[in-house]
Amino acid sequence: MGAAPSAHGTRTVRGGRRWPHWPQPAPGAEAALLDVLHSGRWSIASPSDGTPTQEERFAEDFAAYLGVRHCVPTASGTAALMTALEACGVGAGDEVIVPALSWAASASTVAGVNAVPVFADVDPDTLCLDPAAAEAAITPATRAIVVVHLYSAVADLDGLRAVADRHGLALIEDSAQAHGASYRGRRVGTFGDVGTFSTHHTKVLSSGEGGAAVTDDPVLARRIEHLRADGRTRSPRRPAAGLPELVETGELMGSNRCLSEFQSALLIAQLKVLDEQNARRRDNAELLDGLLGKLGCRPQATSGQTTARTYFGYAVGLPDSLRDQPSGPVAEALTARLGLHVRPVYRPLYESPLYAPGTRRRFDFAPGHLKRLDPGRYDLPAADRAARTFLTFHHAALLGDASDMRDIAAAFRHVLDLRASPARC
Ligand SMILES: *Cc1c(COP(=O)(O)O)cnc(C)c1O
C-alpha cells in the first residue's frame, strides 16, 4: 500500500520530492513581456514604430537557429500545418499520407483543408512513419506526405524524401515534437518542402500557444504569410512610424493565424535556453535508456542518420515477457508510484476518439467525401502494437537529475516484477 496517485507528488515513493515544472521562464522573459506590454504594439497588425516587430525578430532568430531561409510564425502548430498544406497546393479531395501514430492534429489539419488523411504504418522501433508503408499508400489522388518526428525519434528522412521525390509529392515535416533535433548534422524541419513547429505549452520551446512554418522556398513562404494574416504580408520596406506593418496584397485569401507580440517576445528568450535544456534531457534519457534496458525494456529508437535527439516525451517498450498484458495498468501503477503521469503512447489515429470528422458539419461538402474520411478501414500492425506495448512520459521529468532517473527505473523494476509474478496483488 502507501503509493497513491497525487498531482503534487507528495504521497509517492519520492517522499514529497517534486518533478521539474514545465514550462520554465527563461532569463529575460519577464522583462521582454513587460516591454511589449508598454510598447503599445501587441500584434503584428499594430502600426509600426519604425523598428522590427518581435515576430520579425523571432522569425530571424529561429530561422538562423535551424539554418533555413524563411520562418513564418503562426498562432499554433495546427495553424502552421494547415498553412503548410495549403501552400503546398493540398486542397479539396486530395489525399495526404499521415503516420498512423501521432497527435490528433496530424489528421484533423488534413481534414481541415478539405483533404483526406490516409494513414500509413510506422516503423516498429522508431514509431515514426515508415517510408515503404508511405510509398505503398500512394494513389493518383496523393498530393503530400506529412512526417512526424514522434516523442524523441527522428524519422527516416532520407527514405521519405526519396519517396516524395520519386512521386512528385510535397514533404511536410511536422517537427512539433523535435525542436533542435538533427539529422546528418542538419536541424530537422529543414528537410521537408515546409517544416512546421508548435510552441504549445507542452513543447520543448514554448509560448503557451504558438507555432511556426519554415522553408527555403520564397514562393511557399510568401503563400504561408498570406494564409496566416488575412491575405496580407509584411511590408517589403520598413514602414515609417505610425504606418501599417502589413501590406494588403489580396494575392491569396488567408485567415488570421498570427502569433502575438507577447508570444514572439517570449520565444526569443526561450530559444536561448533550448540547447542547454535539450542537452540535459538527452543526458538523462541516455542514463534511463541504460537502466531500463537492463530490465528488458526497449527504449524508443531513432533512425540511423540522427545526429542529435530531443525529447518531447520519453517512450519505452515494455519487456516481451509482458507482451500479452495491456500497458494501461502498468502505466497507472507507475503513475501512482512516481507521482508522474506515465501513459501508453498515442492510440493509432484511426482509433483516436479525437479524430472524428463526422462530428463537423463543414466536411460534408461533397457526396462520398465523409466516407473517404472514415477511419474504420485501417488496421496497421506496428502502430497497433506500439499503442499496446509502449509507455511514455513528458520531457519535464528529464530536466531533473540522475537520482530522478534512478527513481523512475526503480519504479519500473517494482511494477514489472509485480506484473511478471503470477500471484500479484
Ligand atoms: C502539438 C502537435 C501539433 C499541434 O500543435 P498545436 O500548437 O497544439 O496546434 C501537431 N503535430 C504534432 C506532432 C504535435 O505534437
PDB file of N, CA, C and O in Angstrom, residues 165-238:
ATOM      1  N   ASP A 165      10.151  12.520 -53.657  1.00  0.00           N
ATOM      2  CA  ASP A 165      10.731  12.970 -54.925  1.00  0.00           C
ATOM      3  C   ASP A 165      10.365  12.033 -56.075  1.00  0.00           C
ATOM      4  O   ASP A 165      10.057  12.485 -57.178  1.00  0.00           O
ATOM      5  N   ARG A 166      10.402  10.719 -55.786  1.00  0.00           N
ATOM      6  CA  ARG A 166      10.057   9.746 -56.836  1.00  0.00           C
ATOM      7  C   ARG A 166       8.652   9.955 -57.378  1.00  0.00           C
ATOM      8  O   ARG A 166       8.380   9.725 -58.536  1.00  0.00           O
ATOM      9  N   HIS A 167       7.744  10.396 -56.508  1.00  0.00           N
ATOM     10  CA  HIS A 167       6.337  10.507 -56.911  1.00  0.00           C
ATOM     11  C   HIS A 167       5.881  11.951 -57.066  1.00  0.00           C
ATOM     12  O   HIS A 167       4.686  12.201 -57.235  1.00  0.00           O
ATOM     13  N   GLY A 168       6.822  12.893 -56.993  1.00  0.00           N
ATOM     14  CA  GLY A 168       6.461  14.313 -57.176  1.00  0.00           C
ATOM     15  C   GLY A 168       5.513  14.832 -56.101  1.00  0.00           C
ATOM     16  O   GLY A 168       4.603  15.610 -56.383  1.00  0.00           O
ATOM     17  N   LEU A 169       5.719  14.407 -54.856  1.00  0.00           N
ATOM     18  CA  LEU A 169       4.841  14.830 -53.756  1.00  0.00           C
ATOM     19  C   LEU A 169       5.566  15.829 -52.853  1.00  0.00           C
ATOM     20  O   LEU A 169       6.789  15.799 -52.737  1.00  0.00           O
ATOM     21  N   ALA A 170       4.784  16.700 -52.204  1.00  0.00           N
ATOM     22  CA  ALA A 170       5.377  17.590 -51.203  1.00  0.00           C
ATOM     23  C   ALA A 170       5.630  16.786 -49.932  1.00  0.00           C
ATOM     24  O   ALA A 170       4.856  15.890 -49.594  1.00  0.00           O
ATOM     25  N   LEU A 171       6.731  17.105 -49.258  1.00  0.00           N
ATOM     26  CA  LEU A 171       7.017  16.504 -47.952  1.00  0.00           C
ATOM     27  C   LEU A 171       6.901  17.608 -46.902  1.00  0.00           C
ATOM     28  O   LEU A 171       7.605  18.616 -46.966  1.00  0.00           O
ATOM     29  N   ILE A 172       5.981  17.412 -45.973  1.00  0.00           N
ATOM     30  CA  ILE A 172       5.810  18.376 -44.882  1.00  0.00           C
ATOM     31  C   ILE A 172       6.325  17.719 -43.610  1.00  0.00           C
ATOM     32  O   ILE A 172       5.934  16.603 -43.275  1.00  0.00           O
ATOM     33  N   GLU A 173       7.246  18.422 -42.963  1.00  0.00           N
ATOM     34  CA  GLU A 173       7.948  17.828 -41.831  1.00  0.00           C
ATOM     35  C   GLU A 173       7.427  18.427 -40.528  1.00  0.00           C
ATOM     36  O   GLU A 173       7.830  19.511 -40.122  1.00  0.00           O
ATOM     37  N   ASP A 174       6.513  17.721 -39.898  1.00  0.00           N
ATOM     38  CA  ASP A 174       5.911  18.187 -38.645  1.00  0.00           C
ATOM     39  C   ASP A 174       6.907  17.949 -37.510  1.00  0.00           C
ATOM     40  O   ASP A 174       7.071  16.824 -37.034  1.00  0.00           O
ATOM     41  N   SER A 175       7.553  19.025 -37.096  1.00  0.00           N
ATOM     42  CA  SER A 175       8.621  18.938 -36.098  1.00  0.00           C
ATOM     43  C   SER A 175       8.168  19.500 -34.752  1.00  0.00           C
ATOM     44  O   SER A 175       8.989  19.963 -33.953  1.00  0.00           O
ATOM     45  N   ALA A 176       6.858  19.430 -34.509  1.00  0.00           N
ATOM     46  CA  ALA A 176       6.268  19.975 -33.270  1.00  0.00           C
ATOM     47  C   ALA A 176       6.857  19.339 -32.020  1.00  0.00           C
ATOM     48  O   ALA A 176       6.797  19.912 -30.943  1.00  0.00           O
ATOM     49  N   GLN A 177       7.437  18.133 -32.182  1.00  0.00           N
ATOM     50  CA  GLN A 177       7.974  17.424 -31.021  1.00  0.00           C
ATOM     51  C   GLN A 177       9.507  17.328 -31.101  1.00  0.00           C
ATOM     52  O   GLN A 177      10.098  16.492 -30.425  1.00  0.00           O
ATOM     53  N   ALA A 178      10.140  18.136 -31.951  1.00  0.00           N
ATOM     54  CA  ALA A 178      11.570  17.891 -32.191  1.00  0.00           C
ATOM     55  C   ALA A 178      12.415  19.145 -32.400  1.00  0.00           C
ATOM     56  O   ALA A 178      13.416  19.108 -33.112  1.00  0.00           O
ATOM     57  N   HIS A 179      12.068  20.258 -31.739  1.00  0.00           N
ATOM     58  CA  HIS A 179      12.868  21.484 -31.871  1.00  0.00           C
ATOM     59  C   HIS A 179      14.303  21.210 -31.442  1.00  0.00           C
ATOM     60  O   HIS A 179      14.539  20.915 -30.268  1.00  0.00           O
ATOM     61  N   GLY A 180      15.227  21.363 -32.378  1.00  0.00           N
ATOM     62  CA  GLY A 180      16.646  21.227 -32.030  1.00  0.00           C
ATOM     63  C   GLY A 180      17.250  19.877 -32.372  1.00  0.00           C
ATOM     64  O   GLY A 180      18.462  19.711 -32.295  1.00  0.00           O
ATOM     65  N   ALA A 181      16.427  18.896 -32.748  1.00  0.00           N
ATOM     66  CA  ALA A 181      16.986  17.599 -33.167  1.00  0.00           C
ATOM     67  C   ALA A 181      17.680  17.782 -34.502  1.00  0.00           C
ATOM     68  O   ALA A 181      17.358  18.698 -35.272  1.00  0.00           O
ATOM     69  N   SER A 182      18.648  16.892 -34.800  1.00  0.00           N
ATOM     70  CA  SER A 182      19.280  16.994 -36.108  1.00  0.00           C
ATOM     71  C   SER A 182      19.525  15.627 -36.731  1.00  0.00           C
ATOM     72  O   SER A 182      19.526  14.597 -36.053  1.00  0.00           O
ATOM     73  N   TYR A 183      19.697  15.686 -38.038  1.00  0.00           N
ATOM     74  CA  TYR A 183      19.810  14.500 -38.884  1.00  0.00           C
ATOM     75  C   TYR A 183      20.925  14.806 -39.871  1.00  0.00           C
ATOM     76  O   TYR A 183      20.903  15.877 -40.496  1.00  0.00           O
ATOM     77  N   ARG A 184      21.901  13.944 -39.967  1.00  0.00           N
ATOM     78  CA  ARG A 184      23.088  14.216 -40.770  1.00  0.00           C
ATOM     79  C   ARG A 184      23.614  15.632 -40.507  1.00  0.00           C
ATOM     80  O   ARG A 184      23.996  16.356 -41.413  1.00  0.00           O
ATOM     81  N   GLY A 185      23.598  16.032 -39.246  1.00  0.00           N
ATOM     82  CA  GLY A 185      24.177  17.316 -38.849  1.00  0.00           C
ATOM     83  C   GLY A 185      23.327  18.532 -39.170  1.00  0.00           C
ATOM     84  O   GLY A 185      23.749  19.662 -38.924  1.00  0.00           O
ATOM     85  N   ARG A 186      22.135  18.327 -39.699  1.00  0.00           N
ATOM     86  CA  ARG A 186      21.252  19.449 -40.041  1.00  0.00           C
ATOM     87  C   ARG A 186      19.991  19.371 -39.188  1.00  0.00           C
ATOM     88  O   ARG A 186      19.499  18.269 -38.933  1.00  0.00           O
ATOM     89  N   ARG A 187      19.479  20.515 -38.772  1.00  0.00           N
ATOM     90  CA  ARG A 187      18.290  20.535 -37.917  1.00  0.00           C
ATOM     91  C   ARG A 187      17.075  19.956 -38.641  1.00  0.00           C
ATOM     92  O   ARG A 187      16.868  20.269 -39.827  1.00  0.00           O
ATOM     93  N   VAL A 188      16.273  19.203 -37.922  1.00  0.00           N
ATOM     94  CA  VAL A 188      15.035  18.724 -38.511  1.00  0.00           C
ATOM     95  C   VAL A 188      14.077  19.912 -38.675  1.00  0.00           C
ATOM     96  O   VAL A 188      14.185  20.920 -37.978  1.00  0.00           O
ATOM     97  N   GLY A 189      13.176  19.772 -39.630  1.00  0.00           N
ATOM     98  CA  GLY A 189      12.299  20.876 -40.007  1.00  0.00           C
ATOM     99  C   GLY A 189      12.794  21.511 -41.302  1.00  0.00           C
ATOM    100  O   GLY A 189      12.062  22.252 -41.955  1.00  0.00           O
ATOM    101  N   THR A 190      14.076  21.191 -41.672  1.00  0.00           N
ATOM    102  CA  THR A 190      14.655  21.790 -42.880  1.00  0.00           C
ATOM    103  C   THR A 190      14.763  20.781 -44.025  1.00  0.00           C
ATOM    104  O   THR A 190      15.310  21.103 -45.070  1.00  0.00           O
ATOM    105  N   PHE A 191      14.252  19.566 -43.823  1.00  0.00           N
ATOM    106  CA  PHE A 191      14.342  18.535 -44.872  1.00  0.00           C
ATOM    107  C   PHE A 191      13.086  18.493 -45.743  1.00  0.00           C
ATOM    108  O   PHE A 191      13.120  18.059 -46.881  1.00  0.00           O
ATOM    109  N   GLY A 192      11.964  18.917 -45.183  1.00  0.00           N
ATOM    110  CA  GLY A 192      10.721  18.924 -45.949  1.00  0.00           C
ATOM    111  C   GLY A 192      10.637  20.154 -46.832  1.00  0.00           C
ATOM    112  O   GLY A 192      11.436  21.086 -46.699  1.00  0.00           O
ATOM    113  N   ASP A 193       9.643  20.175 -47.749  1.00  0.00           N
ATOM    114  CA  ASP A 193       9.377  21.399 -48.515  1.00  0.00           C
ATOM    115  C   ASP A 193       9.022  22.508 -47.533  1.00  0.00           C
ATOM    116  O   ASP A 193       9.406  23.656 -47.710  1.00  0.00           O
ATOM    117  N   VAL A 194       8.253  22.115 -46.505  1.00  0.00           N
ATOM    118  CA  VAL A 194       7.965  23.015 -45.392  1.00  0.00           C
ATOM    119  C   VAL A 194       8.151  22.224 -44.102  1.00  0.00           C
ATOM    120  O   VAL A 194       7.785  21.045 -44.034  1.00  0.00           O
ATOM    121  N   GLY A 195       8.727  22.856 -43.104  1.00  0.00           N
ATOM    122  CA  GLY A 195       8.811  22.270 -41.768  1.00  0.00           C
ATOM    123  C   GLY A 195       7.860  23.030 -40.867  1.00  0.00           C
ATOM    124  O   GLY A 195       7.713  24.250 -41.003  1.00  0.00           O
ATOM    125  N   THR A 196       7.180  22.335 -39.963  1.00  0.00           N
ATOM    126  CA  THR A 196       6.258  23.035 -39.063  1.00  0.00           C
ATOM    127  C   THR A 196       6.618  22.740 -37.611  1.00  0.00           C
ATOM    128  O   THR A 196       7.122  21.667 -37.284  1.00  0.00           O
ATOM    129  N   PHE A 197       6.351  23.723 -36.758  1.00  0.00           N
ATOM    130  CA  PHE A 197       6.640  23.619 -35.323  1.00  0.00           C
ATOM    131  C   PHE A 197       5.434  24.106 -34.535  1.00  0.00           C
ATOM    132  O   PHE A 197       4.660  24.927 -35.018  1.00  0.00           O
ATOM    133  N   SER A 198       5.313  23.594 -33.330  1.00  0.00           N
ATOM    134  CA  SER A 198       4.330  24.110 -32.368  1.00  0.00           C
ATOM    135  C   SER A 198       5.103  24.663 -31.191  1.00  0.00           C
ATOM    136  O   SER A 198       6.154  24.126 -30.818  1.00  0.00           O
ATOM    137  N   THR A 199       4.599  25.740 -30.589  1.00  0.00           N
ATOM    138  CA  THR A 199       5.205  26.221 -29.345  1.00  0.00           C
ATOM    139  C   THR A 199       4.147  26.210 -28.239  1.00  0.00           C
ATOM    140  O   THR A 199       4.115  27.074 -27.369  1.00  0.00           O
ATOM    141  N   HIS A 200       3.272  25.227 -28.321  1.00  0.00           N
ATOM    142  CA  HIS A 200       2.270  24.967 -27.289  1.00  0.00           C
ATOM    143  C   HIS A 200       2.969  24.766 -25.941  1.00  0.00           C
ATOM    144  O   HIS A 200       4.142  24.398 -25.907  1.00  0.00           O
ATOM    145  N   HIS A 201       2.265  24.950 -24.850  1.00  0.00           N
ATOM    146  CA  HIS A 201       2.945  24.932 -23.541  1.00  0.00           C
ATOM    147  C   HIS A 201       3.641  23.605 -23.248  1.00  0.00           C
ATOM    148  O   HIS A 201       4.630  23.565 -22.526  1.00  0.00           O
ATOM    149  N   THR A 202       3.187  22.520 -23.834  1.00  0.00           N
ATOM    150  CA  THR A 202       3.819  21.217 -23.587  1.00  0.00           C
ATOM    151  C   THR A 202       5.153  21.053 -24.305  1.00  0.00           C
ATOM    152  O   THR A 202       5.961  20.210 -23.932  1.00  0.00           O
ATOM    153  N   LYS A 203       5.390  21.818 -25.370  1.00  0.00           N
ATOM    154  CA  LYS A 203       6.536  21.554 -26.260  1.00  0.00           C
ATOM    155  C   LYS A 203       7.851  22.061 -25.662  1.00  0.00           C
ATOM    156  O   LYS A 203       7.844  22.879 -24.757  1.00  0.00           O
ATOM    157  N   VAL A 204       8.982  21.611 -26.216  1.00  0.00           N
ATOM    158  CA  VAL A 204      10.279  21.966 -25.616  1.00  0.00           C
ATOM    159  C   VAL A 204      10.652  23.432 -25.852  1.00  0.00           C
ATOM    160  O   VAL A 204      11.511  23.974 -25.163  1.00  0.00           O
ATOM    161  N   LEU A 205      10.026  24.072 -26.820  1.00  0.00           N
ATOM    162  CA  LEU A 205      10.131  25.526 -26.999  1.00  0.00           C
ATOM    163  C   LEU A 205       8.697  26.036 -26.893  1.00  0.00           C
ATOM    164  O   LEU A 205       7.848  25.653 -27.697  1.00  0.00           O
ATOM    165  N   SER A 206       8.430  26.869 -25.897  1.00  0.00           N
ATOM    166  CA  SER A 206       7.032  27.168 -25.602  1.00  0.00           C
ATOM    167  C   SER A 206       6.740  28.643 -25.440  1.00  0.00           C
ATOM    168  O   SER A 206       7.536  29.410 -24.890  1.00  0.00           O
ATOM    169  N   SER A 207       5.543  29.042 -25.924  1.00  0.00           N
ATOM    170  CA  SER A 207       5.000  30.374 -25.631  1.00  0.00           C
ATOM    171  C   SER A 207       3.540  30.224 -25.205  1.00  0.00           C
ATOM    172  O   SER A 207       2.731  31.111 -25.431  1.00  0.00           O
ATOM    173  N   GLY A 208       3.203  29.092 -24.610  1.00  0.00           N
ATOM    174  CA  GLY A 208       1.819  28.834 -24.202  1.00  0.00           C
ATOM    175  C   GLY A 208       1.036  28.281 -25.374  1.00  0.00           C
ATOM    176  O   GLY A 208       0.630  27.121 -25.386  1.00  0.00           O
ATOM    177  N   GLU A 209       0.814  29.121 -26.349  1.00  0.00           N
ATOM    178  CA  GLU A 209       0.272  28.713 -27.651  1.00  0.00           C
ATOM    179  C   GLU A 209       1.178  29.342 -28.700  1.00  0.00           C
ATOM    180  O   GLU A 209       1.721  30.416 -28.466  1.00  0.00           O
ATOM    181  N   GLY A 210       1.296  28.711 -29.865  1.00  0.00           N
ATOM    182  CA  GLY A 210       2.079  29.311 -30.934  1.00  0.00           C
ATOM    183  C   GLY A 210       2.645  28.260 -31.858  1.00  0.00           C
ATOM    184  O   GLY A 210       2.470  27.056 -31.640  1.00  0.00           O
ATOM    185  N   GLY A 211       3.329  28.723 -32.899  1.00  0.00           N
ATOM    186  CA  GLY A 211       3.924  27.794 -33.855  1.00  0.00           C
ATOM    187  C   GLY A 211       4.692  28.546 -34.914  1.00  0.00           C
ATOM    188  O   GLY A 211       4.828  29.779 -34.855  1.00  0.00           O
ATOM    189  N   ALA A 212       5.210  27.801 -35.885  1.00  0.00           N
ATOM    190  CA  ALA A 212       5.962  28.420 -36.979  1.00  0.00           C
ATOM    191  C   ALA A 212       6.031  27.449 -38.150  1.00  0.00           C
ATOM    192  O   ALA A 212       6.032  26.229 -37.956  1.00  0.00           O
ATOM    193  N   ALA A 213       6.083  28.013 -39.358  1.00  0.00           N
ATOM    194  CA  ALA A 213       6.339  27.220 -40.558  1.00  0.00           C
ATOM    195  C   ALA A 213       7.639  27.733 -41.150  1.00  0.00           C
ATOM    196  O   ALA A 213       7.869  28.952 -41.181  1.00  0.00           O
ATOM    197  N   VAL A 214       8.513  26.819 -41.574  1.00  0.00           N
ATOM    198  CA  VAL A 214       9.812  27.228 -42.127  1.00  0.00           C
ATOM    199  C   VAL A 214      10.031  26.584 -43.488  1.00  0.00           C
ATOM    200  O   VAL A 214       9.560  25.475 -43.752  1.00  0.00           O
ATOM    201  N   THR A 215      10.739  27.297 -44.346  1.00  0.00           N
ATOM    202  CA  THR A 215      11.026  26.780 -45.693  1.00  0.00           C
ATOM    203  C   THR A 215      12.185  27.551 -46.315  1.00  0.00           C
ATOM    204  O   THR A 215      12.441  28.704 -45.940  1.00  0.00           O
ATOM    205  N   ASP A 216      12.848  26.921 -47.283  1.00  0.00           N
ATOM    206  CA  ASP A 216      13.876  27.626 -48.058  1.00  0.00           C
ATOM    207  C   ASP A 216      13.274  28.265 -49.301  1.00  0.00           C
ATOM    208  O   ASP A 216      13.945  29.027 -49.991  1.00  0.00           O
ATOM    209  N   ASP A 217      12.020  27.944 -49.589  1.00  0.00           N
ATOM    210  CA  ASP A 217      11.392  28.356 -50.839  1.00  0.00           C
ATOM    211  C   ASP A 217      10.639  29.683 -50.645  1.00  0.00           C
ATOM    212  O   ASP A 217       9.645  29.736 -49.922  1.00  0.00           O
ATOM    213  N   PRO A 218      11.086  30.767 -51.318  1.00  0.00           N
ATOM    214  CA  PRO A 218      10.438  32.065 -51.100  1.00  0.00           C
ATOM    215  C   PRO A 218       8.978  32.094 -51.557  1.00  0.00           C
ATOM    216  O   PRO A 218       8.171  32.848 -50.996  1.00  0.00           O
ATOM    217  N   VAL A 219       8.628  31.278 -52.543  1.00  0.00           N
ATOM    218  CA  VAL A 219       7.238  31.263 -53.032  1.00  0.00           C
ATOM    219  C   VAL A 219       6.329  30.651 -51.967  1.00  0.00           C
ATOM    220  O   VAL A 219       5.256  31.187 -51.638  1.00  0.00           O
ATOM    221  N   LEU A 220       6.771  29.528 -51.395  1.00  0.00           N
ATOM    222  CA  LEU A 220       5.981  28.891 -50.329  1.00  0.00           C
ATOM    223  C   LEU A 220       5.877  29.816 -49.113  1.00  0.00           C
ATOM    224  O   LEU A 220       4.814  29.954 -48.512  1.00  0.00           O
ATOM    225  N   ALA A 221       6.982  30.479 -48.776  1.00  0.00           N
ATOM    226  CA  ALA A 221       6.986  31.379 -47.607  1.00  0.00           C
ATOM    227  C   ALA A 221       5.974  32.504 -47.805  1.00  0.00           C
ATOM    228  O   ALA A 221       5.232  32.858 -46.887  1.00  0.00           O
ATOM    229  N   ARG A 222       5.930  33.059 -49.025  1.00  0.00           N
ATOM    230  CA  ARG A 222       5.006  34.166 -49.300  1.00  0.00           C
ATOM    231  C   ARG A 222       3.552  33.696 -49.201  1.00  0.00           C
ATOM    232  O   ARG A 222       2.697  34.390 -48.673  1.00  0.00           O
ATOM    233  N   ARG A 223       3.283  32.486 -49.705  1.00  0.00           N
ATOM    234  CA  ARG A 223       1.918  31.942 -49.573  1.00  0.00           C
ATOM    235  C   ARG A 223       1.552  31.754 -48.102  1.00  0.00           C
ATOM    236  O   ARG A 223       0.438  32.072 -47.690  1.00  0.00           O
ATOM    237  N   ILE A 224       2.492  31.211 -47.330  1.00  0.00           N
ATOM    238  CA  ILE A 224       2.203  30.969 -45.909  1.00  0.00           C
ATOM    239  C   ILE A 224       1.938  32.291 -45.188  1.00  0.00           C
ATOM    240  O   ILE A 224       1.021  32.400 -44.375  1.00  0.00           O
ATOM    241  N   GLU A 225       2.720  33.326 -45.532  1.00  0.00           N
ATOM    242  CA  GLU A 225       2.479  34.652 -44.931  1.00  0.00           C
ATOM    243  C   GLU A 225       1.051  35.127 -45.194  1.00  0.00           C
ATOM    244  O   GLU A 225       0.374  35.595 -44.283  1.00  0.00           O
ATOM    245  N   HIS A 226       0.620  35.015 -46.444  1.00  0.00           N
ATOM    246  CA  HIS A 226      -0.747  35.440 -46.791  1.00  0.00           C
ATOM    247  C   HIS A 226      -1.793  34.614 -46.050  1.00  0.00           C
ATOM    248  O   HIS A 226      -2.773  35.143 -45.549  1.00  0.00           O
ATOM    249  N   LEU A 227      -1.577  33.300 -46.027  1.00  0.00           N
ATOM    250  CA  LEU A 227      -2.563  32.399 -45.426  1.00  0.00           C
ATOM    251  C   LEU A 227      -2.725  32.661 -43.931  1.00  0.00           C
ATOM    252  O   LEU A 227      -3.783  32.413 -43.373  1.00  0.00           O
ATOM    253  N   ARG A 228      -1.666  33.174 -43.285  1.00  0.00           N
ATOM    254  CA  ARG A 228      -1.767  33.360 -41.843  1.00  0.00           C
ATOM    255  C   ARG A 228      -2.125  34.786 -41.432  1.00  0.00           C
ATOM    256  O   ARG A 228      -2.296  35.058 -40.264  1.00  0.00           O
ATOM    257  N   ALA A 229      -2.236  35.716 -42.345  1.00  0.00           N
ATOM    258  CA  ALA A 229      -2.517  37.109 -41.961  1.00  0.00           C
ATOM    259  C   ALA A 229      -3.600  37.719 -42.848  1.00  0.00           C
ATOM    260  O   ALA A 229      -3.459  38.842 -43.331  1.00  0.00           O
ATOM    261  N   ASP A 230      -4.690  36.962 -43.058  1.00  0.00           N
ATOM    262  CA  ASP A 230      -5.834  37.508 -43.797  1.00  0.00           C
ATOM    263  C   ASP A 230      -5.454  38.102 -45.148  1.00  0.00           C
ATOM    264  O   ASP A 230      -5.969  39.147 -45.550  1.00  0.00           O
ATOM    265  N   GLY A 231      -4.530  37.435 -45.844  1.00  0.00           N
ATOM    266  CA  GLY A 231      -4.182  37.898 -47.187  1.00  0.00           C
ATOM    267  C   GLY A 231      -3.185  39.047 -47.206  1.00  0.00           C
ATOM    268  O   GLY A 231      -3.038  39.720 -48.223  1.00  0.00           O
ATOM    269  N   ARG A 232      -2.519  39.265 -46.060  1.00  0.00           N
ATOM    270  CA  ARG A 232      -1.533  40.355 -46.002  1.00  0.00           C
ATOM    271  C   ARG A 232      -0.122  39.796 -45.805  1.00  0.00           C
ATOM    272  O   ARG A 232       0.038  38.701 -45.277  1.00  0.00           O
ATOM    273  N   THR A 233       0.872  40.562 -46.246  1.00  0.00           N
ATOM    274  CA  THR A 233       2.265  40.194 -45.976  1.00  0.00           C
ATOM    275  C   THR A 233       2.957  41.341 -45.275  1.00  0.00           C
ATOM    276  O   THR A 233       2.482  42.472 -45.297  1.00  0.00           O
ATOM    277  N   ARG A 234       4.116  41.011 -44.728  1.00  0.00           N
ATOM    278  CA  ARG A 234       4.960  42.037 -44.136  1.00  0.00           C
ATOM    279  C   ARG A 234       5.391  42.986 -45.253  1.00  0.00           C
ATOM    280  O   ARG A 234       5.690  42.549 -46.361  1.00  0.00           O
ATOM    281  N   SER A 235       5.439  44.268 -44.939  1.00  0.00           N
ATOM    282  CA  SER A 235       5.853  45.260 -45.934  1.00  0.00           C
ATOM    283  C   SER A 235       7.284  44.978 -46.398  1.00  0.00           C
ATOM    284  O   SER A 235       8.146  44.683 -45.584  1.00  0.00           O
ATOM    285  N   PRO A 236       7.552  45.064 -47.714  1.00  0.00           N
ATOM    286  CA  PRO A 236       8.912  44.806 -48.201  1.00  0.00           C
ATOM    287  C   PRO A 236       9.924  45.829 -47.673  1.00  0.00           C
ATOM    288  O   PRO A 236      11.089  45.510 -47.497  1.00  0.00           O
ATOM    289  N   ARG A 237       9.472  47.053 -47.436  1.00  0.00           N
ATOM    290  CA  ARG A 237      10.362  48.054 -46.819  1.00  0.00           C
ATOM    291  C   ARG A 237       9.804  48.399 -45.453  1.00  0.00           C
ATOM    292  O   ARG A 237       8.590  48.384 -45.257  1.00  0.00           O
ATOM    293  N   ARG A 238      10.696  48.703 -44.506  1.00  0.00           N
ATOM    294  CA  ARG A 238      10.214  49.016 -43.154  1.00  0.00           C
ATOM    295  C   ARG A 238       9.358  50.262 -43.176  1.00  0.00           C
ATOM    296  O   ARG A 238       9.802  51.313 -43.628  1.00  0.00           O
TER     297      ARG A 238
END
